[in-house]
Every structure is written in C-alpha cells, then in structure tokens.
CSV table of C-alpha atoms and ligand atoms in Angstrom, one decimal:
chain,number,residue,atom,x,y,z
A,1,UNK,CA,0.0,0.0,0.0
A,2,UNK,CA,1.1,3.6,-0.7
A,3,UNK,CA,0.4,6.6,1.4
A,4,UNK,CA,-0.5,10.1,0.1
A,5,UNK,CA,3.2,10.9,-0.3
A,6,UNK,CA,3.8,7.8,-2.4
A,7,UNK,CA,5.8,6.0,0.3
A,8,UNK,CA,5.3,2.3,0.1
A,9,UNK,CA,4.0,1.2,3.5
A,10,UNK,CA,4.9,-2.5,4.2
A,11,UNK,CA,6.0,-2.5,7.8
A,12,UNK,CA,3.7,-2.9,10.9
A,13,UNK,CA,5.1,-2.6,14.4
A,14,UNK,CA,3.0,-4.3,17.0
A,15,UNK,CA,3.2,-3.4,20.7
A,16,UNK,CA,1.8,-6.3,22.6
A,17,UNK,CA,2.0,-4.9,26.1
A,18,UNK,CA,2.7,-1.6,27.9
A,19,UNK,CA,4.2,-3.6,30.8
A,20,UNK,CA,8.0,-3.8,31.1
A,21,UNK,CA,10.4,-5.5,33.5
A,22,UNK,CA,12.8,-2.6,33.3
A,23,UNK,CA,12.5,1.2,33.9
A,24,UNK,CA,15.1,2.7,31.6
A,25,UNK,CA,15.7,6.3,32.6
A,26,UNK,CA,15.0,7.7,29.1
A,27,UNK,CA,11.9,5.6,28.6
A,28,UNK,CA,9.9,5.3,31.8
A,29,UNK,CA,9.5,7.3,35.1
A,30,UNK,CA,11.2,5.7,38.1
A,31,UNK,CA,7.8,5.3,39.8
A,32,UNK,CA,6.5,3.3,36.8
A,33,UNK,CA,3.5,4.2,34.7
A,34,UNK,CA,-0.2,4.0,35.0
A,35,UNK,CA,-0.8,0.7,33.4
A,36,UNK,CA,-3.5,0.1,30.8
A,37,UNK,CA,-6.5,-1.8,32.3
A,38,UNK,CA,-6.3,-5.5,31.2
A,39,UNK,CA,-9.6,-5.0,29.3
A,40,UNK,CA,-8.0,-2.4,27.1
A,41,UNK,CA,-5.2,-4.7,26.0
A,42,UNK,CA,-5.9,-6.4,22.7
A,43,UNK,CA,-6.4,-10.1,22.8
A,44,UNK,CA,-4.4,-12.3,20.4
A,45,UNK,CA,-7.5,-12.7,18.2
A,46,UNK,CA,-7.8,-8.9,17.9
A,47,UNK,CA,-4.1,-8.5,17.1
A,48,UNK,CA,-4.6,-11.2,14.4
A,49,UNK,CA,-7.4,-9.2,12.9
A,50,UNK,CA,-5.0,-6.3,12.4
A,51,UNK,CA,-2.3,-8.6,11.1
A,52,UNK,CA,-4.6,-10.2,8.6
A,53,UNK,CA,-6.0,-6.8,7.4
A,54,UNK,CA,-2.4,-5.4,7.2
A,55,UNK,CA,-1.2,-8.5,5.2
A,56,UNK,CA,-4.1,-8.1,2.8
A,57,UNK,CA,-3.1,-4.5,2.3
A,58,UNK,CA,0.5,-5.3,1.4
A,59,UNK,CA,2.4,-5.4,4.7
A,60,UNK,CA,5.1,-8.1,4.6
A,61,UNK,CA,7.3,-7.0,7.6
A,62,UNK,CA,6.2,-7.2,11.2
A,63,UNK,CA,8.0,-6.4,14.4
A,64,UNK,CA,6.8,-7.3,17.9
A,65,UNK,CA,7.6,-4.8,20.6
A,66,UNK,CA,6.3,-3.3,23.8
A,67,UNK,CA,6.7,-2.5,26.7
A,68,UNK,CA,8.7,-5.7,27.0
A,69,UNK,CA,7.1,-8.2,24.6
A,70,UNK,CA,8.5,-11.2,26.5
A,71,UNK,CA,6.5,-10.4,29.6
A,72,UNK,CA,3.2,-10.8,27.6
A,73,UNK,CA,1.6,-14.0,28.7
A,74,UNK,CA,1.8,-16.8,26.0
A,75,UNK,CA,3.9,-14.6,23.6
A,76,UNK,CA,5.2,-17.8,21.9
A,77,UNK,CA,1.6,-18.7,20.9
A,78,UNK,CA,1.2,-15.2,19.3
A,79,UNK,CA,4.4,-15.6,17.4
A,80,UNK,CA,3.2,-19.0,16.1
A,81,UNK,CA,-0.1,-17.5,15.1
A,82,UNK,CA,1.6,-14.6,13.2
A,83,UNK,CA,4.3,-16.7,11.6
A,84,UNK,CA,1.7,-19.2,10.3
A,85,UNK,CA,0.3,-16.5,8.0
A,86,UNK,CA,1.7,-16.6,4.5
A,87,UNK,CA,3.3,-13.5,3.0
A,88,UNK,CA,5.5,-12.4,5.9
A,89,UNK,CA,9.0,-11.8,4.7
A,90,UNK,CA,10.4,-10.5,8.0
A,91,UNK,CA,9.2,-11.2,11.5
A,92,UNK,CA,11.3,-9.6,14.2
A,93,UNK,CA,11.1,-8.7,17.9
A,94,UNK,CA,12.7,-5.9,19.9
A,95,UNK,CA,13.5,-6.9,23.5
A,96,UNK,CA,15.5,-5.8,26.4
A,97,UNK,CA,16.9,-9.4,26.6
A,98,UNK,CA,16.2,-10.0,30.3
A,99,UNK,CA,14.1,-13.1,29.5
A,100,UNK,CA,15.7,-13.9,26.2
A,101,UNK,CA,17.9,-16.8,27.3
A,102,UNK,CA,14.8,-18.7,28.4
A,103,UNK,CA,12.8,-17.9,25.3
A,104,UNK,CA,15.2,-17.7,22.3
A,105,UNK,CA,14.9,-21.3,21.1
A,106,UNK,CA,11.1,-21.3,21.6
A,107,UNK,CA,10.8,-18.0,19.7
A,108,UNK,CA,12.8,-19.5,16.8
A,109,UNK,CA,10.8,-22.7,16.8
A,110,UNK,CA,7.6,-20.6,16.8
A,111,UNK,CA,8.7,-18.9,13.6
A,112,UNK,CA,10.3,-15.7,14.7
A,113,UNK,CA,13.1,-14.7,12.2
A,114,UNK,CA,15.2,-12.4,14.3
A,115,UNK,CA,15.7,-10.2,17.3
A,116,UNK,CA,16.9,-6.7,18.1
A,117,UNK,CA,18.3,-6.5,21.7
A,118,UNK,CA,18.5,-3.2,23.6
A,119,UNK,CA,22.0,-2.7,25.2
A,120,UNK,CA,23.3,0.8,25.9
A,121,UNK,CA,26.5,-0.1,27.8
A,122,UNK,CA,28.7,-3.1,28.7
A,123,UNK,CA,29.4,-1.8,32.2
A,124,UNK,CA,27.2,-3.9,34.6
A,125,UNK,CA,26.8,-1.0,37.1
A,126,UNK,CA,25.9,1.5,34.4
A,127,UNK,CA,23.5,-1.0,32.9
A,128,UNK,CA,21.8,-1.5,36.2
A,129,UNK,CA,21.6,2.3,36.8
A,130,UNK,CA,20.2,3.1,33.3
A,131,UNK,CA,17.7,0.3,33.3
A,132,UNK,CA,16.9,0.8,37.1
A,133,UNK,CA,17.6,-2.7,38.1
A,134,UNK,CA,18.5,-4.7,35.0
A,135,UNK,CA,21.0,-7.5,35.0
A,136,UNK,CA,23.5,-7.3,32.1
A,137,UNK,CA,24.5,-10.9,32.4
A,138,UNK,CA,21.0,-11.9,31.5
A,139,UNK,CA,21.1,-9.8,28.3
A,140,UNK,CA,24.5,-11.2,27.3
A,141,UNK,CA,23.3,-14.8,27.8
A,142,UNK,CA,20.1,-13.9,25.9
A,143,UNK,CA,22.2,-12.6,23.0
A,144,UNK,CA,24.3,-15.8,23.0
A,145,UNK,CA,21.1,-17.9,23.1
A,146,UNK,CA,19.6,-16.0,20.2
A,147,UNK,CA,22.7,-16.4,18.1
A,148,UNK,CA,22.8,-20.2,18.9
A,149,UNK,CA,19.1,-20.5,18.1
A,150,UNK,CA,19.6,-18.9,14.7
A,151,UNK,CA,17.5,-15.8,15.3
A,152,UNK,CA,19.7,-14.1,12.7
A,153,UNK,CA,20.7,-11.4,12.3
A,154,UNK,CA,20.8,-10.5,16.0
A,155,UNK,CA,21.1,-6.7,16.2
A,156,UNK,CA,21.9,-4.4,19.1
A,157,UNK,CA,19.9,-1.2,19.8
A,158,UNK,CA,22.1,1.2,21.7
A,159,UNK,CA,20.6,4.4,22.9
A,160,UNK,CA,23.2,7.3,23.0
A,161,UNK,CA,22.8,10.8,24.4
A,162,UNK,CA,24.4,12.6,21.4
A,163,UNK,CA,27.1,10.6,19.6
A,164,UNK,CA,28.2,7.1,18.9
A,165,UNK,CA,31.7,8.2,20.1
A,166,UNK,CA,30.5,8.2,23.7
A,167,UNK,CA,32.6,5.7,25.7
A,168,UNK,CA,29.7,3.3,26.4
A,169,UNK,CA,28.7,3.3,22.7
A,170,UNK,CA,32.2,2.7,21.6
A,171,UNK,CA,32.4,-0.4,23.9
A,172,UNK,CA,29.0,-1.6,22.6
A,173,UNK,CA,30.3,-1.1,19.0
A,174,UNK,CA,33.4,-3.2,19.7
A,175,UNK,CA,31.3,-5.9,21.4
A,176,UNK,CA,29.1,-6.0,18.2
A,177,UNK,CA,32.2,-6.2,16.0
A,178,UNK,CA,33.7,-9.1,18.0
A,179,UNK,CA,30.5,-11.1,17.9
A,180,UNK,CA,29.6,-10.1,14.3
A,181,UNK,CA,26.4,-8.3,15.4
A,182,UNK,CA,25.1,-5.2,13.8
A,183,UNK,CA,24.8,-2.2,16.2
A,184,UNK,CA,22.3,0.5,15.7
A,185,UNK,CA,22.8,3.8,17.6
A,186,UNK,CA,19.6,5.5,18.5
A,187,UNK,CA,20.0,9.1,19.7
A,188,UNK,CA,17.8,9.8,22.8
A,189,UNK,CA,14.6,11.4,21.6
A,190,UNK,CA,11.9,13.4,23.3
A,191,UNK,CA,8.5,12.9,21.5
A,192,UNK,CA,6.8,15.7,23.5
A,193,UNK,CA,9.5,18.3,22.5
A,194,UNK,CA,9.5,17.0,18.9
A,195,UNK,CA,13.2,15.9,19.2
A,196,UNK,CA,13.8,13.0,16.9
A,197,UNK,CA,16.7,11.8,14.9
A,198,UNK,CA,17.6,9.3,12.1
A,199,UNK,CA,18.8,6.0,13.6
A,200,UNK,CA,22.5,5.5,12.9
A,201,UNK,CA,22.8,2.1,11.3
A,202,UNK,CA,19.0,1.6,10.9
A,203,UNK,CA,16.1,3.0,9.0
A,204,UNK,CA,14.0,4.7,11.7
A,205,UNK,CA,13.5,8.4,12.0
A,206,UNK,CA,13.9,9.3,8.3
A,207,UNK,CA,10.4,10.5,7.4
A,208,UNK,CA,11.1,10.7,3.6
A,209,UNK,CA,11.5,6.9,3.5
A,210,UNK,CA,9.2,5.9,6.4
A,211,UNK,CA,7.4,2.6,5.6
A,212,UNK,CA,5.7,1.9,8.9
A,213,UNK,CA,2.4,1.9,10.8
A,214,UNK,CA,2.2,1.0,14.4
A,215,UNK,CA,-0.4,-0.8,16.6
A,216,UNK,CA,-0.4,0.0,20.3
A,217,UNK,CA,-1.2,-2.6,22.9
A,218,UNK,CA,-4.7,-1.0,23.4
A,219,UNK,CA,-5.6,-1.1,19.7
A,220,UNK,CA,-4.6,2.3,18.3
A,221,UNK,CA,-3.1,2.3,14.8
A,222,UNK,CA,-0.6,5.1,14.7
A,223,UNK,CA,0.6,6.4,11.3
A,224,UNK,CA,3.6,8.2,12.9
A,225,UNK,CA,5.6,7.9,16.1
A,226,UNK,CA,6.2,11.7,16.2
A,227,UNK,CA,2.5,12.7,15.9
A,228,UNK,CA,-0.6,12.3,18.1
A,229,UNK,CA,-2.8,10.8,15.4
A,230,UNK,CA,-4.3,7.4,16.1
A,231,UNK,CA,-7.2,5.3,15.0
A,232,UNK,CA,-9.0,2.8,17.3
A,233,UNK,CA,-9.4,-0.6,15.8
A,234,UNK,CA,-12.3,-1.4,18.2
A,235,UNK,CA,-14.1,1.7,17.0
A,236,UNK,CA,-13.4,1.5,13.2
A,237,UNK,CA,-12.5,-2.1,12.7
A,238,UNK,CA,-9.0,-3.2,11.7
A,239,UNK,CA,-9.3,-2.6,7.9
A,240,UNK,CA,-10.7,0.9,8.2
A,241,UNK,CA,-8.3,2.0,11.0
A,242,UNK,CA,-5.4,0.9,8.8
A,243,UNK,CA,-6.9,2.8,5.9
A,244,UNK,CA,-7.4,6.0,8.0
A,245,UNK,CA,-3.8,5.8,9.3
A,246,UNK,CA,-2.5,5.3,5.8
A,247,UNK,CA,-4.5,8.1,4.3
A,248,UNK,CA,-3.5,10.5,7.1
A,249,UNK,CA,0.1,9.5,7.5
A,250,UNK,CA,1.9,12.9,7.7
A,251,UNK,CA,4.8,13.7,5.3
A,252,UNK,CA,7.0,14.3,8.3
A,253,UNK,CA,6.9,13.9,12.1
A,254,UNK,CA,6.4,16.9,14.4
A,255,UNK,CA,5.3,16.5,18.0
A,256,UNK,CA,3.7,13.7,20.0
A,257,UNK,CA,2.2,15.2,23.1
A,258,UNK,CA,0.5,12.0,24.5
A,259,UNK,CA,2.5,9.0,23.3
A,260,UNK,CA,5.5,7.5,25.0
A,261,UNK,CA,8.1,5.0,23.7
A,262,UNK,CA,6.8,2.5,26.3
A,263,UNK,CA,3.3,2.4,24.9
A,264,UNK,CA,4.1,2.9,21.2
A,265,UNK,CA,7.1,0.6,21.1
A,266,UNK,CA,10.0,2.8,20.1
B,301,SAM,N1,11.3,-3.4,25.9
B,301,SAM,C1,11.9,-3.6,24.6
B,301,SAM,C2,13.3,-3.1,24.6
B,301,SAM,O1,13.8,-2.6,25.6
B,301,SAM,O2,13.9,-3.2,23.5
B,301,SAM,C3,11.1,-3.0,23.5
B,301,SAM,C4,10.4,-1.7,23.7
B,301,SAM,S1,11.5,-0.3,23.8
B,301,SAM,C5,10.4,1.0,24.0
B,301,SAM,C6,12.0,-0.2,22.1
B,301,SAM,C7,13.2,0.7,21.8
B,301,SAM,O3,12.9,2.1,22.2
B,301,SAM,C8,14.4,0.3,22.6
B,301,SAM,O4,15.5,0.0,21.7
B,301,SAM,C9,14.7,1.6,23.4
B,301,SAM,O5,16.0,1.7,23.6
B,301,SAM,C10,14.1,2.7,22.6
B,301,SAM,N2,13.7,3.9,23.3
B,301,SAM,C11,13.0,4.1,24.4
B,301,SAM,N3,12.9,5.3,24.8
B,301,SAM,C12,13.7,6.1,23.9
B,301,SAM,C13,14.0,7.4,23.8
B,301,SAM,N4,13.6,8.4,24.7
B,301,SAM,N5,14.8,7.8,22.8
B,301,SAM,C14,15.2,6.9,21.9
B,301,SAM,N6,14.9,5.6,22.0
B,301,SAM,C15,14.2,5.2,23.0
C-alpha cells in the first residue's frame, strides 16, 4: 500500500503490552507508569485481525515490541499465530533481553526470524543504573542464546545521548564487531518536544523513507511515532483503522504530546 506521499508502507510494528520489567531512565519514570487496564489490552484474536488486514493490504514485515514483549503471557503462541500466515518476509522482535535466554529457542521454533536487543553499555553497574535494576548478564546470555538459536541477524539497539563516540557506545560497537552483530545507535529522543533523529545504522527516524504503521497494545493504529494521530481498531475495525492511518500519515513527524516509547514501542 502507498500513502498520500507515495511512500510504500509495508511494515507494521505491534506493541503487545505496555508492561515492562525494566524502567530505563530515558523511557519510563522511576515510579513506573499508569498501566492500561487489562480489558483495554488487545487479545491475540484482535491482534490477528489487524495482522490479517495489514497483510491483505501489502504489509510483509512485522516487528513485535512493547513495553517488553517477552512479559506478555503466551507470547510464543502469538508468534506461532503470526508466523503461520503466508506472506510475511520479515518477522522480528525488539526486546530488552532480560528473559531472552529462556525464550530464544522457543521463539525460533515458533517462527520468529530475528531479534533486536537493547543494550546501551557493557558496564554492569551503568546498565543497572540506566535500566533501574536490569542484570546485564541476562542480556549477554540472551544474545548468545539468540545467536545459537539462529535468530539471525541479531542486532543491538544502543541508545546514545548525542554521539556514537560516547565511551559506552564505543564499547558496545566493539562488542558487536567481536560477535559479528550489527549495532544501531539511537539518539535519545523526546517525543513531546519534537526531538527525533535518524537512527544511525538503521532505517528509523527518516520521514522521507518511512514505511511503517504502528499498533499499540490497546488497539490504536498510529501512522507516525512523532505525531498524536491514532485510529482505534475497536471503533473503526482493523481494515478501516489501517486505511485511516495510511490516508492521514503525515509527510513528516512533528510532536507527539501524548504518546511515549513504552506504549508505542520505540
Ligand atoms: N522493551 C523492549 C526493549 O527494551 O527493547 C522494546 C520496547 S523499547 C520502548 C524499544 C526501543 O525504544 C528500545 O530500543 C529503546 O532503547 C528505545 N527507546 C525508548 N525510549 C527512547 C527514547 N527516549 N529515545 C530513543 N529511543 C528510545
């Protein structure tokens, strides 16, 4: 499908939960967030309605995100449901890696193609501080398990303050090189202030080539991360909500006053 600016839209990012087992300083407040009521969170059947409508309209790339997707109950079943649909060229997941060692092989067996793992530093203390309690050993074991399971290519998402020459980023780059993993540097953004940047080593943030739509855990199709617009699938139905998002996708991001990374999926 093509939007009004003739960009081919073939990528759907699905946030399966607003819950997360970390509290990264740049993503969530220390005290946590007001969680969506369970009744607002889409069931797997509702998510599949959106997946089917999106595939019918030309989407062939899907990424599962969150919150932390691996804390969603029965996530493996959802991956199986999605991967069983014909026409998906690329099925990925973005995860903080805390539970990845446990799930990597089951994710692969369920049909997931690949994972992006968030890792901003290799220093265990800094990692624990930035994530407010995360255990870096679990991430490193999760990365190893993903490589062994064949969730290839395993990529690293590294959030930087300003530049990829910051010491933590340099260490993450060296780690990636040693293990043959691609590292993407994501400059810290502020949606409310309209501060967003092109991802170094990735495709995000470049409005002129944007190919994505997003589904939030509570059923909103968002045409743009950097904009408040959203269309409720429970109100419009999946097909129409996707069409509305496609037709109203802005040429360029501006400001998102209400959305946050943890409920849109980064
Ligand atoms: N919990 C998963 C994880 O940590 O990878 C998936 C969701 S997380 C919101 C997705 C991505 O958003 C992560 O790579 C994270 O680093 C990024 N992110 C979160 N807040 C951000 C911010 N303020 N600026 C830039 N990237 C951000």
